[in-house]
Coordinates of C-alpha atoms in Angstrom, one line a residue:
M1 CA 35.1 3.9 -7.3
A2 CA 38.7 2.6 -8.7
Y3 CA 41.8 3.3 -7.0
Q4 CA 45.0 3.6 -8.5
Y5 CA 48.5 3.2 -6.5
A6 CA 51.1 5.8 -6.9
N7 CA 53.6 4.9 -9.0
Q8 CA 51.4 2.2 -10.4
V9 CA 53.4 0.0 -13.0
D10 CA 51.5 0.4 -16.4
W11 CA 51.8 -2.1 -19.4
H12 CA 53.9 -0.2 -22.1
D13 CA 53.5 -0.5 -25.8
G14 CA 55.3 -3.9 -26.4
E15 CA 53.3 -5.9 -23.8
H16 CA 49.9 -4.0 -25.2
F17 CA 51.2 -5.3 -28.9
M18 CA 51.5 -8.8 -27.3
H19 CA 48.3 -8.8 -25.7
N20 CA 46.4 -7.8 -28.8
A21 CA 48.3 -10.3 -30.9
L22 CA 47.1 -12.9 -28.8
Q23 CA 43.8 -11.6 -27.6
V24 CA 44.4 -11.4 -24.2
P25 CA 41.4 -9.5 -22.2
Y26 CA 42.9 -6.8 -20.5
F27 CA 43.7 -6.4 -16.4
D28 CA 46.0 -4.5 -14.6
N29 CA 49.8 -5.4 -14.5
P30 CA 50.6 -7.0 -11.2
T31 CA 54.0 -5.7 -11.0
S32 CA 54.7 -3.7 -7.7
P33 CA 57.1 -0.4 -8.0
F34 CA 58.9 -1.8 -5.1
L35 CA 60.3 -4.6 -3.2
T36 CA 57.2 -6.5 -1.8
P37 CA 57.0 -8.1 1.7
Y38 CA 56.6 -11.1 0.1
A39 CA 59.7 -11.1 -2.0
A40 CA 61.5 -9.6 1.0
R41 CA 60.8 -12.9 3.3
F42 CA 61.6 -15.3 -0.3
L43 CA 64.9 -13.9 -1.0
P44 CA 67.1 -15.0 2.3
N45 CA 65.7 -18.8 1.1
A46 CA 66.5 -18.7 -2.6
P47 CA 69.7 -20.3 -3.3
L48 CA 70.0 -18.9 -6.6
L49 CA 69.7 -15.3 -8.5
A50 CA 69.5 -14.9 -12.0
L51 CA 71.0 -11.4 -12.8
G52 CA 71.2 -9.5 -15.6
T53 CA 72.8 -6.1 -17.4
V54 CA 73.4 -4.1 -20.3
D55 CA 77.1 -3.7 -21.3
D56 CA 78.6 -0.3 -22.9
A57 CA 77.5 -1.8 -26.3
G58 CA 73.9 -1.9 -25.0
R59 CA 74.2 -5.8 -25.0
P60 CA 72.3 -7.3 -22.5
W61 CA 73.8 -10.4 -20.7
T62 CA 72.7 -12.6 -17.9
T63 CA 74.5 -14.9 -15.4
I64 CA 73.1 -17.1 -12.8
L65 CA 74.7 -16.4 -9.2
G66 CA 74.8 -18.4 -5.3
G67 CA 74.8 -21.6 -4.4
E68 CA 72.6 -21.6 -1.1
A69 CA 70.3 -19.6 0.5
G70 CA 70.7 -16.5 2.4
F71 CA 73.6 -14.9 0.1
V72 CA 70.4 -12.3 -0.8
R73 CA 68.7 -10.4 1.9
P74 CA 66.8 -7.4 2.0
L75 CA 68.4 -4.1 3.6
G76 CA 65.2 -1.7 3.9
Q77 CA 63.7 0.5 1.9
S78 CA 63.5 -1.9 -1.3
N79 CA 66.8 -2.4 -1.5
I80 CA 69.1 -5.8 -1.3
G81 CA 72.1 -6.9 -0.8
I82 CA 74.2 -9.8 -2.5
R83 CA 77.5 -11.7 -1.5
T84 CA 78.5 -14.4 -3.1
L85 CA 81.5 -15.7 -5.2
V86 CA 81.5 -15.0 -8.6
V87 CA 84.4 -15.3 -11.8
P88 CA 85.2 -11.8 -13.3
E89 CA 87.1 -12.7 -15.7
F90 CA 84.8 -14.7 -17.7
D91 CA 81.3 -13.6 -16.4
P92 CA 80.1 -10.9 -18.8
V93 CA 77.5 -9.5 -16.1
I94 CA 80.1 -9.0 -13.2
K95 CA 82.8 -7.9 -15.7
T96 CA 80.6 -5.2 -16.6
L97 CA 79.2 -4.1 -13.4
F98 CA 82.8 -3.7 -12.0
G99 CA 83.9 -2.4 -15.2
G100 CA 86.4 -5.0 -16.0
D101 CA 87.7 -5.2 -12.4
D102 CA 88.5 -8.7 -11.3
G103 CA 90.8 -8.4 -7.9
N104 CA 90.2 -6.0 -5.4
G105 CA 87.8 -2.6 -5.8
S106 CA 84.7 -0.9 -6.0
V107 CA 81.8 -0.2 -8.5
P108 CA 83.5 2.6 -10.9
L109 CA 81.4 5.8 -10.7
D110 CA 80.2 5.6 -14.3
T111 CA 78.9 2.3 -13.6
K112 CA 76.8 2.9 -10.9
N113 CA 72.8 3.2 -11.4
R114 CA 73.5 0.5 -14.1
L115 CA 70.0 -1.0 -15.1
V116 CA 69.9 -4.6 -13.7
A117 CA 67.1 -7.1 -13.3
G118 CA 67.0 -10.6 -11.5
L119 CA 65.3 -13.4 -10.6
A120 CA 65.7 -15.1 -7.6
V121 CA 64.9 -19.2 -7.9
D122 CA 64.4 -21.8 -5.7
L123 CA 64.1 -24.8 -7.7
A124 CA 63.5 -27.4 -4.9
T125 CA 60.1 -25.6 -4.0
R126 CA 59.8 -24.6 -7.9
S127 CA 59.5 -20.6 -6.7
R128 CA 60.6 -17.2 -8.0
I129 CA 60.5 -13.5 -7.7
K130 CA 61.0 -11.1 -10.7
L131 CA 63.2 -8.4 -9.5
A132 CA 64.6 -4.9 -11.5
G133 CA 66.0 -1.8 -10.6
K134 CA 69.4 -0.3 -10.4
M135 CA 72.7 -1.4 -9.0
I136 CA 73.7 1.5 -6.5
A137 CA 77.3 0.0 -4.7
G138 CA 79.2 -2.7 -4.8
A139 CA 82.8 -4.0 -4.1
L140 CA 84.9 -7.1 -5.0
D141 CA 87.2 -8.7 -2.9
R142 CA 89.9 -11.5 -4.1
A143 CA 88.7 -14.6 -1.7
G144 CA 90.9 -15.7 1.0
D145 CA 93.2 -18.8 1.8
E146 CA 90.3 -21.2 1.3
M147 CA 90.1 -20.2 -2.5
T148 CA 92.8 -21.9 -4.8
D149 CA 94.2 -20.5 -7.7
S150 CA 92.3 -22.8 -10.3
S151 CA 88.9 -21.3 -8.9
K152 CA 89.9 -18.1 -9.9
A153 CA 86.8 -17.0 -7.6
T154 CA 86.0 -13.6 -6.1
E155 CA 83.7 -12.6 -3.4
A156 CA 81.1 -9.5 -5.0
Q157 CA 79.1 -7.2 -2.8
M158 CA 76.4 -5.5 -4.6
V159 CA 73.5 -3.4 -3.4
I160 CA 70.4 -3.0 -5.5
R161 CA 67.7 -0.5 -5.4
V162 CA 64.6 -2.6 -6.2
E163 CA 62.3 -0.9 -8.7
Q164 CA 59.8 -3.5 -9.4
S165 CA 59.1 -6.7 -8.2
L166 CA 56.7 -9.7 -9.0
G167 CA 55.9 -13.3 -7.8
N168 CA 55.7 -15.8 -10.8
C169 CA 54.4 -19.2 -10.9
P170 CA 56.2 -22.6 -10.5
K171 CA 55.1 -23.9 -14.2
Y172 CA 58.0 -25.1 -16.3
L173 CA 60.4 -25.1 -13.1
N174 CA 62.3 -28.7 -12.8
K175 CA 62.7 -29.5 -9.1
K176 CA 66.4 -29.8 -8.3
Q177 CA 68.5 -29.3 -5.4
I178 CA 71.2 -27.0 -5.2
I179 CA 74.7 -27.6 -3.5
P180 CA 77.8 -24.8 -3.4
T181 CA 80.7 -25.9 -5.6
L182 CA 84.2 -24.4 -5.8
P183 CA 84.4 -23.2 -9.6
E184 CA 87.4 -24.1 -11.7
P185 CA 86.7 -22.1 -14.6
A186 CA 88.3 -22.9 -18.1
L187 CA 87.1 -20.6 -21.1
V188 CA 86.8 -23.3 -23.8
S189 CA 85.4 -20.6 -26.7
D190 CA 84.5 -17.0 -26.9
S191 CA 84.0 -16.9 -30.9
L192 CA 80.8 -18.3 -33.3
P193 CA 80.1 -21.1 -34.1
L194 CA 79.5 -22.4 -30.9
P195 CA 81.7 -25.4 -30.0
P196 CA 80.2 -28.9 -29.8
E197 CA 80.7 -29.1 -26.2
A198 CA 78.0 -26.0 -26.2
I199 CA 75.7 -27.9 -28.6
D200 CA 75.6 -30.8 -26.2
L201 CA 74.8 -28.6 -23.5
L202 CA 71.7 -27.2 -25.2
A203 CA 70.9 -30.9 -26.1
R204 CA 70.7 -31.4 -22.4
A205 CA 69.5 -28.0 -21.2
D206 CA 66.3 -28.1 -19.2
L207 CA 66.1 -24.4 -18.5
F208 CA 67.5 -20.9 -19.0
F209 CA 67.2 -17.2 -18.0
I210 CA 67.1 -14.0 -20.5
S211 CA 67.3 -10.4 -19.8
T212 CA 65.7 -7.7 -21.8
V213 CA 65.2 -4.3 -22.0
H214 CA 62.9 -1.8 -22.1
G215 CA 65.0 1.1 -23.9
T216 CA 66.6 2.8 -21.1
L217 CA 64.0 2.3 -18.7
S218 CA 63.9 -0.8 -17.0
M219 CA 64.9 -4.4 -17.9
G220 CA 63.2 -7.7 -17.2
N221 CA 65.1 -11.0 -16.2
N222 CA 62.7 -14.6 -16.2
H223 CA 63.3 -18.0 -16.6
R224 CA 61.9 -20.5 -19.4
G225 CA 62.0 -24.3 -18.9
G226 CA 60.8 -27.5 -20.5
P227 CA 62.0 -31.2 -21.0
P228 CA 65.7 -31.5 -21.8
G229 CA 66.3 -30.4 -25.6
F230 CA 63.4 -27.7 -25.6
V231 CA 65.8 -25.3 -27.2
R232 CA 66.3 -25.7 -30.6
V233 CA 69.7 -25.4 -32.8
A234 CA 68.3 -24.0 -35.9
E235 CA 71.7 -23.5 -37.7
N236 CA 75.5 -23.2 -36.2
N237 CA 77.9 -22.2 -39.0
D238 CA 80.3 -19.4 -39.9
L239 CA 77.4 -17.5 -41.7
A240 CA 75.1 -17.8 -38.3
T241 CA 74.2 -19.3 -35.3
T242 CA 70.3 -19.6 -34.2
L243 CA 68.3 -20.8 -31.3
V244 CA 64.4 -21.4 -31.4
Y245 CA 62.6 -22.4 -28.1
P246 CA 58.8 -22.3 -27.8
E247 CA 57.1 -20.0 -25.6
Y248 CA 54.7 -22.4 -23.6
S249 CA 51.4 -21.5 -22.3
G250 CA 52.0 -18.9 -19.0
N251 CA 50.7 -16.1 -17.0
R252 CA 49.8 -14.0 -20.4
F253 CA 51.8 -11.2 -18.9
Y254 CA 54.3 -11.2 -21.9
Q255 CA 56.7 -9.3 -20.3
S256 CA 60.0 -10.6 -21.7
L257 CA 57.9 -10.8 -25.3
G258 CA 56.6 -7.2 -24.9
N259 CA 60.4 -6.0 -24.1
L260 CA 61.5 -8.1 -26.9
R261 CA 58.9 -6.4 -29.5
I262 CA 60.3 -3.3 -28.2
D263 CA 63.9 -4.0 -28.3
P264 CA 64.8 -7.1 -30.0
K265 CA 68.1 -7.9 -27.9
A266 CA 68.3 -10.7 -25.4
G267 CA 70.9 -11.7 -23.0
I268 CA 70.8 -15.8 -22.1
V269 CA 72.3 -18.1 -19.6
I270 CA 72.2 -21.5 -20.3
P271 CA 73.8 -23.5 -17.1
D272 CA 74.7 -27.2 -17.0
L273 CA 73.6 -27.6 -13.7
E274 CA 75.1 -31.2 -13.3
S275 CA 78.9 -30.7 -14.7
G276 CA 79.2 -26.6 -13.7
D277 CA 79.4 -25.6 -17.4
V278 CA 77.8 -22.3 -18.4
L279 CA 77.1 -20.8 -22.0
Y280 CA 76.8 -17.1 -22.2
V281 CA 75.3 -15.5 -25.2
T282 CA 73.7 -11.8 -26.3
G283 CA 71.8 -11.7 -29.6
T284 CA 69.0 -10.4 -31.3
T285 CA 65.2 -11.7 -31.3
E286 CA 62.2 -12.6 -33.6
I287 CA 58.8 -13.2 -32.2
L288 CA 56.7 -15.7 -34.1
I289 CA 53.3 -16.0 -33.7
G290 CA 50.6 -18.7 -35.3
K291 CA 51.2 -20.2 -38.6
E292 CA 55.2 -18.1 -38.7
A293 CA 55.8 -20.0 -35.3
A294 CA 54.5 -23.4 -36.5
A295 CA 56.4 -23.3 -39.8
L296 CA 59.6 -23.3 -37.8
L297 CA 58.8 -25.4 -34.8
P298 CA 55.6 -27.5 -35.6
R299 CA 52.8 -27.7 -32.9
S300 CA 54.1 -23.8 -31.8
N301 CA 51.6 -20.8 -31.5
L302 CA 54.4 -18.6 -30.5
A303 CA 57.9 -19.2 -30.6
V304 CA 61.1 -17.1 -30.3
T305 CA 64.2 -17.6 -32.6
V306 CA 67.5 -15.8 -31.3
R307 CA 70.4 -15.1 -33.8
I308 CA 73.5 -15.2 -31.5
L309 CA 75.8 -12.1 -32.0
E310 CA 78.4 -13.0 -29.2
G311 CA 79.0 -16.1 -26.9
R312 CA 81.4 -17.7 -24.4
F313 CA 81.5 -21.2 -23.2
I314 CA 82.9 -21.9 -20.0
R315 CA 84.0 -25.3 -18.4
R316 CA 83.1 -25.7 -14.7
G317 CA 82.3 -21.8 -14.3
L318 CA 79.5 -22.3 -11.9
T319 CA 79.7 -21.8 -8.4
F320 CA 76.9 -24.6 -7.4
R321 CA 75.7 -27.8 -8.9
A322 CA 72.6 -29.6 -8.4
L323 CA 71.0 -32.8 -8.0
P324 CA 68.2 -34.0 -10.2
G325 CA 64.2 -33.9 -8.9
E326 CA 60.9 -34.3 -10.6
P327 CA 60.7 -32.4 -13.9
S328 CA 57.5 -30.0 -13.7
P329 CA 54.3 -31.8 -14.6
Y330 CA 53.6 -28.9 -16.8
N331 CA 56.2 -29.8 -19.7
P332 CA 55.2 -30.8 -23.0
P333 CA 57.4 -33.0 -25.1
V334 CA 60.3 -31.8 -27.0
R335 CA 59.2 -29.8 -30.2
F336 CA 61.7 -30.1 -33.1
L337 CA 62.0 -27.7 -36.1
A338 CA 60.8 -28.7 -39.4
T339 CA 63.8 -29.1 -40.6
E340 CA 64.6 -32.2 -38.2
R341 CA 61.4 -33.7 -38.6
A342 CA 59.3 -34.1 -41.2
A343 CA 55.9 -32.2 -39.8
P344 CA 52.7 -32.1 -41.6
D345 CA 51.0 -28.7 -41.9
A346 CA 48.9 -28.4 -45.4
Q347 CA 47.0 -25.4 -43.6
S348 CA 50.4 -23.2 -43.8
A349 CA 50.5 -23.4 -47.7
N350 CA 46.9 -23.6 -48.1
K351 CA 44.4 -20.7 -46.5
R352 CA 41.6 -22.8 -47.1
V353 CA 40.6 -25.2 -44.4
I354 CA 40.6 -28.7 -45.0
Y355 CA 38.2 -31.1 -43.4
A356 CA 38.0 -34.8 -42.8
K357 CA 34.5 -36.1 -42.2
L358 CA 33.8 -39.4 -40.1
I359 CA 31.7 -41.4 -42.0
K360 CA 32.2 -45.3 -40.8
K361 CA 33.2 -46.3 -37.1
E362 CA 33.8 -50.4 -36.8
L363 CA 34.6 -51.8 -33.5
L364 CA 37.2 -54.4 -33.9
T365 CA 37.8 -55.2 -29.9
S366 CA 36.5 -53.5 -27.0
S367 CA 39.3 -50.7 -27.3
I368 CA 40.5 -51.0 -31.0
G369 CA 38.2 -49.7 -34.0
R370 CA 38.7 -48.4 -37.5
F371 CA 37.7 -45.1 -38.6
R372 CA 36.6 -43.9 -42.2
F373 CA 37.2 -40.2 -43.3
S374 CA 36.0 -38.5 -46.2
V375 CA 38.2 -35.3 -47.3
S376 CA 36.9 -32.2 -48.2
D377 CA 39.3 -31.2 -50.9
A378 CA 41.4 -34.1 -51.8
E379 CA 43.3 -32.2 -54.4
A380 CA 44.3 -29.7 -51.8
A381 CA 45.2 -32.3 -49.2
G382 CA 47.3 -34.4 -51.6
R383 CA 47.3 -38.3 -52.1
W384 CA 48.7 -40.2 -49.2
Q385 CA 51.3 -43.3 -49.3
P386 CA 51.5 -46.3 -47.7
G387 CA 53.1 -45.7 -44.4
Q388 CA 51.9 -42.0 -44.3
Y389 CA 50.0 -40.6 -41.5
V390 CA 47.4 -38.1 -41.2
A391 CA 47.6 -35.0 -38.7
L392 CA 44.0 -34.3 -37.4
A393 CA 43.3 -31.1 -35.2
F394 CA 40.8 -31.6 -32.4
E395 CA 41.0 -28.0 -30.8
D396 CA 37.6 -26.7 -31.8
E397 CA 35.9 -30.0 -30.2
L398 CA 37.7 -30.7 -27.1
G399 CA 39.9 -27.3 -26.4
A400 CA 38.7 -25.6 -22.9
G401 CA 40.0 -22.2 -23.7
Y402 CA 42.8 -20.6 -21.7
I403 CA 43.5 -21.7 -18.3
H404 CA 46.7 -20.5 -16.4
M405 CA 47.3 -23.5 -14.0
R406 CA 45.4 -26.9 -13.8
D407 CA 47.3 -29.5 -11.2
D408 CA 44.6 -32.1 -11.8
D409 CA 45.6 -32.3 -15.6
P410 CA 49.1 -30.1 -16.2
S411 CA 50.1 -31.7 -19.7
S412 CA 46.5 -30.2 -21.4
L413 CA 47.4 -26.8 -21.1
N414 CA 50.2 -27.2 -24.0
D415 CA 48.2 -30.0 -25.5
D416 CA 47.2 -28.5 -29.0
L417 CA 45.2 -31.2 -29.6
V418 CA 46.8 -31.8 -32.7
R419 CA 47.0 -35.9 -33.4
T420 CA 48.8 -38.1 -36.0
F421 CA 47.4 -41.3 -36.7
T422 CA 48.6 -43.9 -39.4
V423 CA 46.5 -44.4 -42.4
S424 CA 45.9 -47.9 -42.3
S425 CA 43.7 -48.2 -45.7
S426 CA 45.5 -48.7 -48.9
M427 CA 45.6 -46.4 -52.0
H428 CA 45.0 -49.2 -54.1
G429 CA 42.0 -50.9 -52.4
N430 CA 38.4 -50.3 -52.2
L431 CA 37.9 -46.6 -51.3
P432 CA 37.5 -43.4 -53.4
D433 CA 40.7 -41.4 -53.4
D434 CA 38.7 -38.7 -51.2
E435 CA 38.8 -41.1 -48.3
F436 CA 40.8 -43.2 -45.7
E437 CA 40.9 -45.3 -42.8
I438 CA 43.0 -45.4 -39.6
T439 CA 42.7 -48.2 -36.9
I440 CA 43.6 -46.8 -33.3
R441 CA 43.3 -47.9 -29.8
N442 CA 41.2 -46.0 -27.4
V443 CA 43.7 -44.6 -25.2
G444 CA 43.1 -40.9 -24.5
K445 CA 41.2 -37.7 -24.7
V446 CA 40.9 -37.5 -28.5
T447 CA 40.6 -41.1 -29.3
S448 CA 38.0 -41.8 -26.6
F449 CA 36.3 -38.9 -28.1
L450 CA 36.4 -40.6 -31.5
F451 CA 35.2 -43.7 -29.9
R452 CA 32.2 -42.0 -28.4
Q453 CA 31.1 -40.6 -31.7
N454 CA 28.0 -41.4 -33.6
I455 CA 28.4 -41.2 -37.3
K456 CA 25.1 -39.5 -37.9
A457 CA 26.3 -36.4 -36.1
G458 CA 28.6 -35.7 -39.2
L459 CA 31.9 -35.0 -37.3
E460 CA 34.3 -32.8 -39.2
I461 CA 37.8 -32.4 -38.2
P462 CA 40.3 -30.1 -39.9
L463 CA 42.9 -32.3 -41.9
R464 CA 46.5 -30.7 -40.9
G465 CA 48.0 -32.2 -43.4
I466 CA 49.7 -35.9 -44.2
A467 CA 53.4 -36.9 -43.9
G468 CA 55.8 -39.9 -42.9
T469 CA 58.2 -42.0 -44.8
F470 CA 57.6 -45.4 -43.4
T471 CA 58.0 -47.1 -46.6
I472 CA 58.2 -51.1 -47.4
H473 CA 60.3 -52.1 -49.7
Q474 CA 60.1 -55.7 -50.9
P475 CA 63.1 -56.3 -53.5
K476 CA 62.5 -59.3 -56.2
G477 CA 62.9 -62.6 -54.7
E478 CA 63.6 -61.6 -50.9
V479 CA 61.6 -62.6 -48.0
V480 CA 60.6 -59.5 -45.8
P481 CA 60.5 -59.7 -41.9
F482 CA 57.9 -57.6 -40.2
V483 CA 57.8 -57.1 -36.2
A484 CA 54.2 -55.7 -34.9
G485 CA 53.2 -54.7 -31.7
G486 CA 49.5 -54.7 -31.0
I487 CA 48.1 -51.6 -33.1
G488 CA 51.7 -51.4 -34.7
I489 CA 50.4 -53.6 -37.7
T490 CA 48.6 -50.1 -39.3
P491 CA 51.5 -49.4 -41.5
L492 CA 52.0 -52.6 -42.9
L493 CA 48.0 -53.1 -43.6
A494 CA 48.3 -49.8 -45.7
H495 CA 51.1 -51.7 -48.0
L496 CA 50.0 -55.2 -47.9
P497 CA 47.9 -54.8 -51.2
Q498 CA 51.1 -54.0 -53.2
L499 CA 53.0 -56.5 -51.7
V500 CA 53.4 -60.8 -52.3
L501 CA 52.0 -61.8 -49.0
G502 CA 54.0 -65.1 -49.6
R503 CA 57.1 -63.1 -49.2
I504 CA 56.1 -61.6 -45.8
R505 CA 57.3 -62.7 -42.3
L506 CA 54.9 -61.4 -39.7
F507 CA 56.2 -61.4 -36.1
W508 CA 52.9 -60.1 -34.2
A509 CA 53.2 -59.5 -30.3
I510 CA 49.5 -59.0 -29.6
R511 CA 47.4 -59.2 -26.3
A512 CA 44.5 -61.7 -25.9
K513 CA 41.7 -59.0 -25.7
D514 CA 42.7 -57.5 -29.1
I515 CA 43.0 -61.0 -31.1
G516 CA 39.7 -59.6 -32.7
L517 CA 42.5 -57.2 -34.7
A518 CA 44.3 -59.8 -35.9
I519 CA 41.3 -62.0 -36.7
D520 CA 39.9 -59.1 -38.7
T521 CA 43.2 -58.9 -40.4
F522 CA 43.3 -62.1 -41.8
E523 CA 39.7 -61.9 -42.9
R524 CA 40.7 -59.3 -45.1
F525 CA 44.1 -60.5 -46.2
P526 CA 43.3 -64.2 -46.2
R527 CA 46.9 -65.1 -47.4
L528 CA 48.6 -63.0 -44.7
G529 CA 48.1 -65.7 -42.0
K530 CA 50.0 -68.5 -43.3
S531 CA 53.1 -65.7 -43.3
T532 CA 52.2 -64.7 -39.6
I533 CA 53.4 -66.4 -35.9
V534 CA 51.2 -64.4 -33.4
Y535 CA 52.8 -64.2 -29.8
I536 CA 49.9 -64.3 -27.2
P537 CA 51.3 -63.3 -23.9
G538 CA 49.3 -64.1 -20.9
G539 CA 47.4 -67.0 -21.3
A540 CA 47.4 -70.7 -22.7
D541 CA 45.9 -71.7 -25.7
D542 CA 43.4 -73.8 -24.4
E543 CA 42.3 -70.6 -22.2
L544 CA 41.5 -68.3 -25.2
E545 CA 38.5 -69.4 -27.6
T546 CA 39.5 -66.7 -30.1
V547 CA 42.8 -68.3 -30.8
P548 CA 41.5 -71.4 -32.7
R549 CA 40.3 -68.8 -35.1
L550 CA 43.5 -67.3 -36.2
R551 CA 44.9 -71.1 -36.8
E552 CA 42.0 -71.3 -39.4
H553 CA 43.8 -68.6 -41.0
G554 CA 46.8 -70.3 -40.9
A555 CA 48.8 -68.5 -38.2
Q556 CA 51.1 -70.3 -35.9
T557 CA 50.1 -69.3 -32.5
V558 CA 52.7 -69.0 -29.3
P559 CA 51.5 -68.2 -25.9
R560 CA 54.0 -66.4 -24.4
R561 CA 56.1 -63.1 -25.0
M562 CA 58.3 -62.8 -28.1
L563 CA 62.3 -63.5 -27.3
P564 CA 64.9 -62.7 -28.6
T565 CA 65.6 -66.4 -30.1
D566 CA 62.1 -66.1 -31.9
I567 CA 63.8 -63.8 -34.5
Q568 CA 67.6 -64.4 -34.4
G569 CA 69.6 -66.3 -36.6
L570 CA 66.4 -67.0 -39.2
D571 CA 67.5 -68.3 -42.5
G572 CA 66.2 -67.0 -46.0
L573 CA 65.2 -63.5 -44.4
S574 CA 66.1 -59.9 -45.8
N575 CA 68.6 -58.7 -43.9
T576 CA 66.3 -55.3 -43.7
W577 CA 63.8 -55.7 -41.1
Y578 CA 60.8 -53.5 -40.5
V579 CA 59.8 -52.7 -36.5
C580 CA 56.4 -51.0 -35.7
A581 CA 55.8 -50.9 -31.8
G582 CA 55.5 -49.4 -28.3
T583 CA 58.8 -47.6 -27.6
E584 CA 59.7 -50.2 -25.1
M585 CA 59.6 -53.3 -27.2
R586 CA 60.8 -51.5 -30.0
Q587 CA 64.1 -50.7 -28.3
A588 CA 64.2 -54.4 -27.5
V589 CA 63.6 -55.8 -31.1
V590 CA 66.0 -53.4 -32.4
S591 CA 68.5 -55.0 -30.0
W592 CA 68.1 -58.5 -30.4
L593 CA 68.6 -57.5 -34.4
S594 CA 72.3 -56.3 -34.1
G595 CA 73.9 -56.7 -37.5
K596 CA 70.6 -56.2 -39.6
E597 CA 69.6 -52.9 -41.0
V598 CA 66.3 -52.2 -39.0
V599 CA 63.3 -49.5 -40.1
Y600 CA 61.4 -48.7 -37.6
E601 CA 58.6 -46.6 -36.0
D602 CA 57.0 -46.5 -32.3
F603 CA 54.3 -45.1 -30.7
N604 CA 54.1 -44.0 -27.3
Y605 CA 51.2 -46.5 -25.9

């Protein structure tokens, strides 16, 4: 027999739409129609409360209140009390709730029972509770002698009747220690486009709070977090200001998105927890699903655009600061707009799936291999150029389906299993037009999968596309220098058949166990050895049996790490240097080449 509690909160039409669109199996709405005992115990320990309401024009706004635990307390009968400093002059939520009063006074009668929604947050423990209800009483009291004129702070007291509450998971909450601070607010801008300071804040922001509405019935408030810069600015000019953010894998309730499906209006607050600056915006949203999301924000299956209609940027407007702590282990890398970085996605324009079939595998060292693929539809895929990369999708082979939390491997939950690999074969080589090769190191889940493959299995992987612009130019008469770190030789390999090898100077840092890659390269391009210096850290030449084979090809060998003096002050080389190495080595080499034009590509292993 099934039981249903009185006044159980049901999913509404917008939430049902999102569940169906994203193929979420049915489950009961876990929201409670009252303040749960757990929520009541949590509130006094939360130093922050994001609070949203709707102004008289029907626009939602969000603010962030608090500074230390204890400013929110349960009062009984699903009521909570709030007592905290606010800045009514600049805070759109406080101004709305108190009818524009910024001094002493109580809530006007016409603003009582106004819809509100909150999110109580403790970033130190990565905990949060959602609340929704109505404000039933409140008062402002200009703070006493301890306040300075510059603070413009007022003490606010509010009583909210909680009609819904729900605990949320800690995913994407970045740890921080909250410290109360007196505000010193200054209005920087209340017009569009957003000022440069606001754009800088967005580039640093690793969280924001969003309020949404479900008609006149209820509101919702929640957090969105990620790595700094996860919110992207699509446009900011006299015509429009639009933000874009990804919706990461979560609990699949889709309550905020369900509200936005019914009513696209949203109010967002983006705080800078280190400086105390704060950006308030309100606007209209659009939910992008599947290919629409990926076309705007590549590698996203779900994204939201926010067209800002009004905003205000306040310097030092917060009543608290934060000491940074550990980022959430669930944060994926920043996803850039398609307009910011070239992103291969052949399937967005071509509904026919293109496959790359693994047809050959060669192990060059214990951890480096060369893999050859044939393309099912070379014309649709397009012809690759030297220095470009292919994007291969491994979701069908390695995807584990939906998992809400996975503390043993948190980064896997937002892993779309799309990987990009530089093409190491030449378009002018011995391969047919419908084949290409990649030379890769075994460093993770996807590469390990490829290294385990048996060619006879006939593995076919969807080819998402081809992109990249790492092109090596060799002006007539100039000697072109190239610095490679280990597997960073791959873009040069694709260029070699069309370059004059006598006018290349290759500075190649490689580990002793990877010398097999260098030997293979010199055997395939015999004249390259005489233009190469190989740096082999970690052992003397006579300890490495393979080193003489490098010398047989004319390469110079140096038994140590590459040093700044190895590439500085060299005569007879082009002013343009090419670098492909891991991030740490690339940054060092670029700093060594001050005054030179450096074209680089790096990788994260």
